[in-house]
């Protein structure tokens, strides 16, 4: 079913895969430049709500055969919600970070990801750990690179959160590996997880602002940093499951955050685009949702290159996966 589009020399690929062999064939068609950095969507462990461990394993196995791979994330709700009595201030204390590390180890073991990265020798870089250990790029260097291309970020500390280990791989491909979640954003919002929690500025929720008034700006700002330095591309995983109908009281599943949602299984859908923002717009429109109604996508479209009208037309024609 593979469909390939090209919009202003940017590729967008939609495919249906059900086996590792078919997934590897899909990945081979992309011809990505090595080395690789992979950012999954690990906000929590809810079913159909975060990067599928099997798809992450397939992704890491394929890329490992091609060259060096780093898996990157930061601590998040998946850690803090398993430690409800943990109440850090602006920064983790020594005891607190040890408890969070244990929760992360448990998460990696439970999902099977630890076995995969140990087997392959893939390095896992946690942004919070790198910031706390001061293994990050010079703030002035990052600011200079970002502000050559984009307006300054809202919160200057974002310039201080880029791990040196990632910067060393900047000549390769940075993959925002997002989960198919119609009610959230995908690749663009996924990058928000690179803002570390409790490294001197409190929880990541601080970056939402009151009534989420700063959320879109901070989503765009962390994307500014990575887009200025890396070749950031987008992938959306809807192979084994995809979620929709968030907030509907009849939803079969319930997130740790409290709302309900539904899941479709075995659709086999996987997406790729040279521009993660364009991919978000495509998938939203394919599902009958105007991407410009999402505040952060609207703001991103003003900051980065806006997707062409042809992309929206193709998304309308390809068929709604929710129907």
Short mmCIF file of N, CA and C in Angstrom, two decimals, residues 79-163:
data_model
loop_
_atom_site.label_atom_id
_atom_site.label_comp_id
_atom_site.label_asym_id
_atom_site.label_seq_id
_atom_site.Cartn_x
_atom_site.Cartn_y
_atom_site.Cartn_z
N UNK A 79 7.70 8.42 35.18
CA UNK A 79 8.49 8.27 36.39
C UNK A 79 7.78 8.87 37.61
N UNK A 80 7.33 10.12 37.45
CA UNK A 80 6.78 10.84 38.58
C UNK A 80 5.47 10.23 39.08
N UNK A 81 4.68 9.66 38.18
CA UNK A 81 3.41 9.10 38.59
C UNK A 81 3.55 7.75 39.29
N UNK A 82 4.71 7.15 39.16
CA UNK A 82 4.97 5.92 39.93
C UNK A 82 5.58 6.25 41.29
N UNK A 83 5.86 7.53 41.51
CA UNK A 83 6.44 8.00 42.77
C UNK A 83 5.59 9.15 43.31
N UNK A 84 4.33 8.87 43.64
CA UNK A 84 3.40 9.95 43.99
C UNK A 84 3.79 10.75 45.21
N UNK A 85 4.63 10.20 46.09
CA UNK A 85 5.03 10.93 47.29
C UNK A 85 6.29 11.76 47.08
N UNK A 86 6.83 11.69 45.88
CA UNK A 86 8.04 12.46 45.57
C UNK A 86 7.63 13.90 45.23
N UNK A 87 8.13 14.85 45.96
CA UNK A 87 7.77 16.25 45.75
C UNK A 87 9.03 17.11 45.65
N UNK A 88 9.76 17.03 44.52
CA UNK A 88 10.99 17.83 44.39
C UNK A 88 10.69 19.33 44.37
N UNK A 89 11.71 20.10 44.65
CA UNK A 89 11.60 21.55 44.51
C UNK A 89 11.98 21.91 43.07
N UNK A 90 12.93 22.81 42.93
CA UNK A 90 13.38 23.18 41.59
C UNK A 90 14.30 22.13 40.99
N UNK A 91 14.99 21.38 41.87
CA UNK A 91 15.95 20.39 41.38
C UNK A 91 15.84 19.12 42.23
N UNK A 92 16.05 17.97 41.59
CA UNK A 92 16.08 16.71 42.31
C UNK A 92 17.18 16.73 43.38
N UNK A 93 16.87 16.21 44.54
CA UNK A 93 17.91 15.97 45.54
C UNK A 93 18.59 14.65 45.20
N UNK A 94 19.66 14.33 45.91
CA UNK A 94 20.37 13.09 45.63
C UNK A 94 19.50 11.87 45.81
N UNK A 95 18.71 11.84 46.89
CA UNK A 95 17.82 10.71 47.13
C UNK A 95 16.71 10.65 46.08
N UNK A 96 16.20 11.80 45.71
CA UNK A 96 15.11 11.85 44.73
C UNK A 96 15.54 11.33 43.36
N UNK A 97 16.72 11.75 42.92
CA UNK A 97 17.16 11.31 41.59
C UNK A 97 17.43 9.81 41.59
N UNK A 98 17.87 9.26 42.70
CA UNK A 98 18.09 7.82 42.76
C UNK A 98 16.77 7.06 42.64
N UNK A 99 15.72 7.58 43.25
CA UNK A 99 14.41 6.94 43.16
C UNK A 99 13.86 7.05 41.74
N UNK A 100 14.09 8.18 41.10
CA UNK A 100 13.63 8.35 39.72
C UNK A 100 14.40 7.42 38.79
N UNK A 101 15.68 7.29 39.01
CA UNK A 101 16.49 6.36 38.20
C UNK A 101 15.98 4.94 38.32
N UNK A 102 15.61 4.55 39.53
CA UNK A 102 15.07 3.20 39.72
C UNK A 102 13.76 3.03 38.97
N UNK A 103 12.91 4.06 38.98
CA UNK A 103 11.64 3.98 38.25
C UNK A 103 11.88 3.86 36.75
N UNK A 104 12.92 4.53 36.27
CA UNK A 104 13.25 4.45 34.84
C UNK A 104 13.77 3.07 34.48
N UNK A 105 14.58 2.53 35.34
CA UNK A 105 15.08 1.17 35.12
C UNK A 105 13.93 0.18 35.07
N UNK A 106 12.97 0.35 35.96
CA UNK A 106 11.79 -0.53 35.97
C UNK A 106 10.99 -0.38 34.68
N UNK A 107 10.83 0.87 34.21
CA UNK A 107 10.10 1.12 32.96
C UNK A 107 10.79 0.44 31.79
N UNK A 108 12.09 0.58 31.68
CA UNK A 108 12.84 -0.01 30.58
C UNK A 108 12.77 -1.53 30.61
N UNK A 109 12.80 -2.10 31.81
CA UNK A 109 12.70 -3.55 31.93
C UNK A 109 11.30 -4.03 31.57
N UNK A 110 10.28 -3.34 32.08
CA UNK A 110 8.89 -3.75 31.85
C UNK A 110 8.54 -3.72 30.37
N UNK A 111 9.02 -2.72 29.66
CA UNK A 111 8.70 -2.60 28.23
C UNK A 111 9.60 -3.48 27.36
N UNK A 112 10.65 -4.06 27.95
CA UNK A 112 11.57 -4.88 27.17
C UNK A 112 12.65 -4.08 26.48
N UNK A 113 12.60 -2.76 26.63
CA UNK A 113 13.57 -1.90 25.94
C UNK A 113 14.98 -2.11 26.46
N UNK A 114 15.13 -2.37 27.75
CA UNK A 114 16.48 -2.58 28.31
C UNK A 114 17.16 -3.77 27.65
N UNK A 115 16.43 -4.84 27.44
CA UNK A 115 17.01 -6.02 26.79
C UNK A 115 17.51 -5.68 25.39
N UNK A 116 16.72 -4.89 24.68
CA UNK A 116 17.07 -4.53 23.29
C UNK A 116 18.31 -3.66 23.25
N UNK A 117 18.33 -2.59 24.07
CA UNK A 117 19.48 -1.69 24.00
C UNK A 117 20.75 -2.36 24.54
N UNK A 118 20.59 -3.26 25.51
CA UNK A 118 21.75 -4.00 26.01
C UNK A 118 22.29 -4.95 24.93
N UNK A 119 21.38 -5.63 24.26
CA UNK A 119 21.79 -6.56 23.21
C UNK A 119 22.50 -5.85 22.07
N UNK A 120 21.95 -4.73 21.65
CA UNK A 120 22.50 -4.01 20.49
C UNK A 120 23.66 -3.09 20.87
N UNK A 121 23.77 -2.75 22.13
CA UNK A 121 24.79 -1.79 22.53
C UNK A 121 24.41 -0.36 22.18
N UNK A 122 23.10 -0.10 22.10
CA UNK A 122 22.61 1.25 21.83
C UNK A 122 22.71 2.08 23.10
N UNK A 123 23.24 3.27 23.01
CA UNK A 123 23.35 4.12 24.19
C UNK A 123 22.05 4.86 24.43
N UNK A 124 21.61 4.87 25.67
CA UNK A 124 20.42 5.63 26.06
C UNK A 124 20.87 6.90 26.76
N UNK A 125 20.53 8.04 26.21
CA UNK A 125 20.90 9.33 26.79
C UNK A 125 19.65 9.97 27.37
N UNK A 126 19.68 10.23 28.67
CA UNK A 126 18.58 10.91 29.34
C UNK A 126 18.97 12.37 29.54
N UNK A 127 18.18 13.28 28.98
CA UNK A 127 18.55 14.69 28.97
C UNK A 127 18.71 15.24 30.40
N UNK A 128 17.82 14.84 31.30
CA UNK A 128 17.92 15.35 32.68
C UNK A 128 19.26 14.95 33.30
N UNK A 129 19.67 13.71 33.07
CA UNK A 129 20.94 13.25 33.63
C UNK A 129 22.12 14.03 33.05
N UNK A 130 22.05 14.32 31.75
CA UNK A 130 23.14 15.06 31.11
C UNK A 130 23.22 16.49 31.63
N UNK A 131 22.07 17.11 31.85
CA UNK A 131 22.05 18.47 32.37
C UNK A 131 22.58 18.50 33.80
N UNK A 132 22.11 17.56 34.63
CA UNK A 132 22.56 17.52 36.02
C UNK A 132 24.06 17.28 36.13
N UNK A 133 24.61 16.50 35.18
CA UNK A 133 26.05 16.19 35.19
C UNK A 133 26.86 17.24 34.44
N UNK A 134 26.16 18.26 33.91
CA UNK A 134 26.81 19.36 33.16
C UNK A 134 27.52 18.86 31.90
N UNK A 135 26.98 17.81 31.29
CA UNK A 135 27.51 17.32 30.02
C UNK A 135 26.67 17.89 28.87
N UNK A 136 26.61 19.21 28.82
CA UNK A 136 25.77 19.89 27.83
C UNK A 136 26.59 20.93 27.06
N UNK A 137 26.05 21.31 25.91
CA UNK A 137 26.72 22.30 25.08
C UNK A 137 26.68 23.67 25.73
N UNK A 138 27.68 24.48 25.41
CA UNK A 138 27.75 25.85 25.91
C UNK A 138 26.51 26.63 25.47
N UNK A 139 25.90 27.29 26.41
CA UNK A 139 24.65 28.03 26.16
C UNK A 139 24.81 29.08 25.06
N UNK A 140 25.94 29.77 25.05
CA UNK A 140 26.14 30.80 24.04
C UNK A 140 26.24 30.22 22.64
N UNK A 141 26.87 29.06 22.54
CA UNK A 141 26.98 28.40 21.23
C UNK A 141 25.61 28.01 20.70
N UNK A 142 24.80 27.42 21.56
CA UNK A 142 23.46 27.01 21.14
C UNK A 142 22.62 28.22 20.78
N UNK A 143 22.68 29.27 21.58
CA UNK A 143 21.92 30.48 21.30
C UNK A 143 22.29 31.05 19.93
N UNK A 144 23.59 31.08 19.65
CA UNK A 144 24.04 31.63 18.38
C UNK A 144 23.50 30.83 17.20
N UNK A 145 23.54 29.51 17.31
CA UNK A 145 23.05 28.66 16.23
C UNK A 145 21.55 28.80 16.02
N UNK A 146 20.82 28.92 17.11
CA UNK A 146 19.36 29.02 17.01
C UNK A 146 18.94 30.37 16.46
N UNK A 147 19.54 31.44 17.00
CA UNK A 147 19.08 32.77 16.64
C UNK A 147 19.58 33.24 15.28
N UNK A 148 20.44 32.44 14.64
CA UNK A 148 20.76 32.69 13.23
C UNK A 148 19.55 32.40 12.35
N UNK A 149 18.67 31.50 12.82
CA UNK A 149 17.55 31.04 11.99
C UNK A 149 16.19 31.50 12.50
N UNK A 150 16.07 31.64 13.83
CA UNK A 150 14.76 31.88 14.41
C UNK A 150 14.80 32.98 15.47
N UNK A 151 13.65 33.53 15.84
CA UNK A 151 13.59 34.49 16.96
C UNK A 151 14.01 33.81 18.26
N UNK A 152 14.46 34.59 19.25
CA UNK A 152 14.88 34.01 20.52
C UNK A 152 13.77 33.20 21.19
N UNK A 153 14.16 32.24 22.01
CA UNK A 153 13.19 31.43 22.74
C UNK A 153 12.63 32.23 23.91
N UNK A 154 11.48 31.79 24.41
CA UNK A 154 10.83 32.48 25.52
C UNK A 154 11.63 32.33 26.81
N UNK A 155 12.15 31.12 27.04
CA UNK A 155 12.87 30.84 28.28
C UNK A 155 14.31 30.46 27.93
N UNK A 156 15.24 31.31 28.35
CA UNK A 156 16.63 31.17 27.93
C UNK A 156 17.29 29.88 28.40
N UNK A 157 16.80 29.28 29.47
CA UNK A 157 17.46 28.06 29.95
C UNK A 157 17.36 26.93 28.94
N UNK A 158 16.43 27.04 27.98
CA UNK A 158 16.33 26.00 26.95
C UNK A 158 17.63 25.86 26.16
N UNK A 159 18.38 26.95 26.06
CA UNK A 159 19.67 26.90 25.37
C UNK A 159 20.70 26.05 26.14
N UNK A 160 20.40 25.75 27.41
CA UNK A 160 21.35 25.03 28.27
C UNK A 160 21.07 23.54 28.37
N UNK A 161 20.11 23.04 27.58
CA UNK A 161 19.65 21.67 27.75
C UNK A 161 20.08 20.72 26.63
N UNK A 162 21.04 21.10 25.80
CA UNK A 162 21.43 20.24 24.69
C UNK A 162 22.63 19.36 25.06
N UNK A 163 22.44 18.05 25.21
CA UNK A 163 23.54 17.17 25.58
C UNK A 163 24.67 17.16 24.53
#
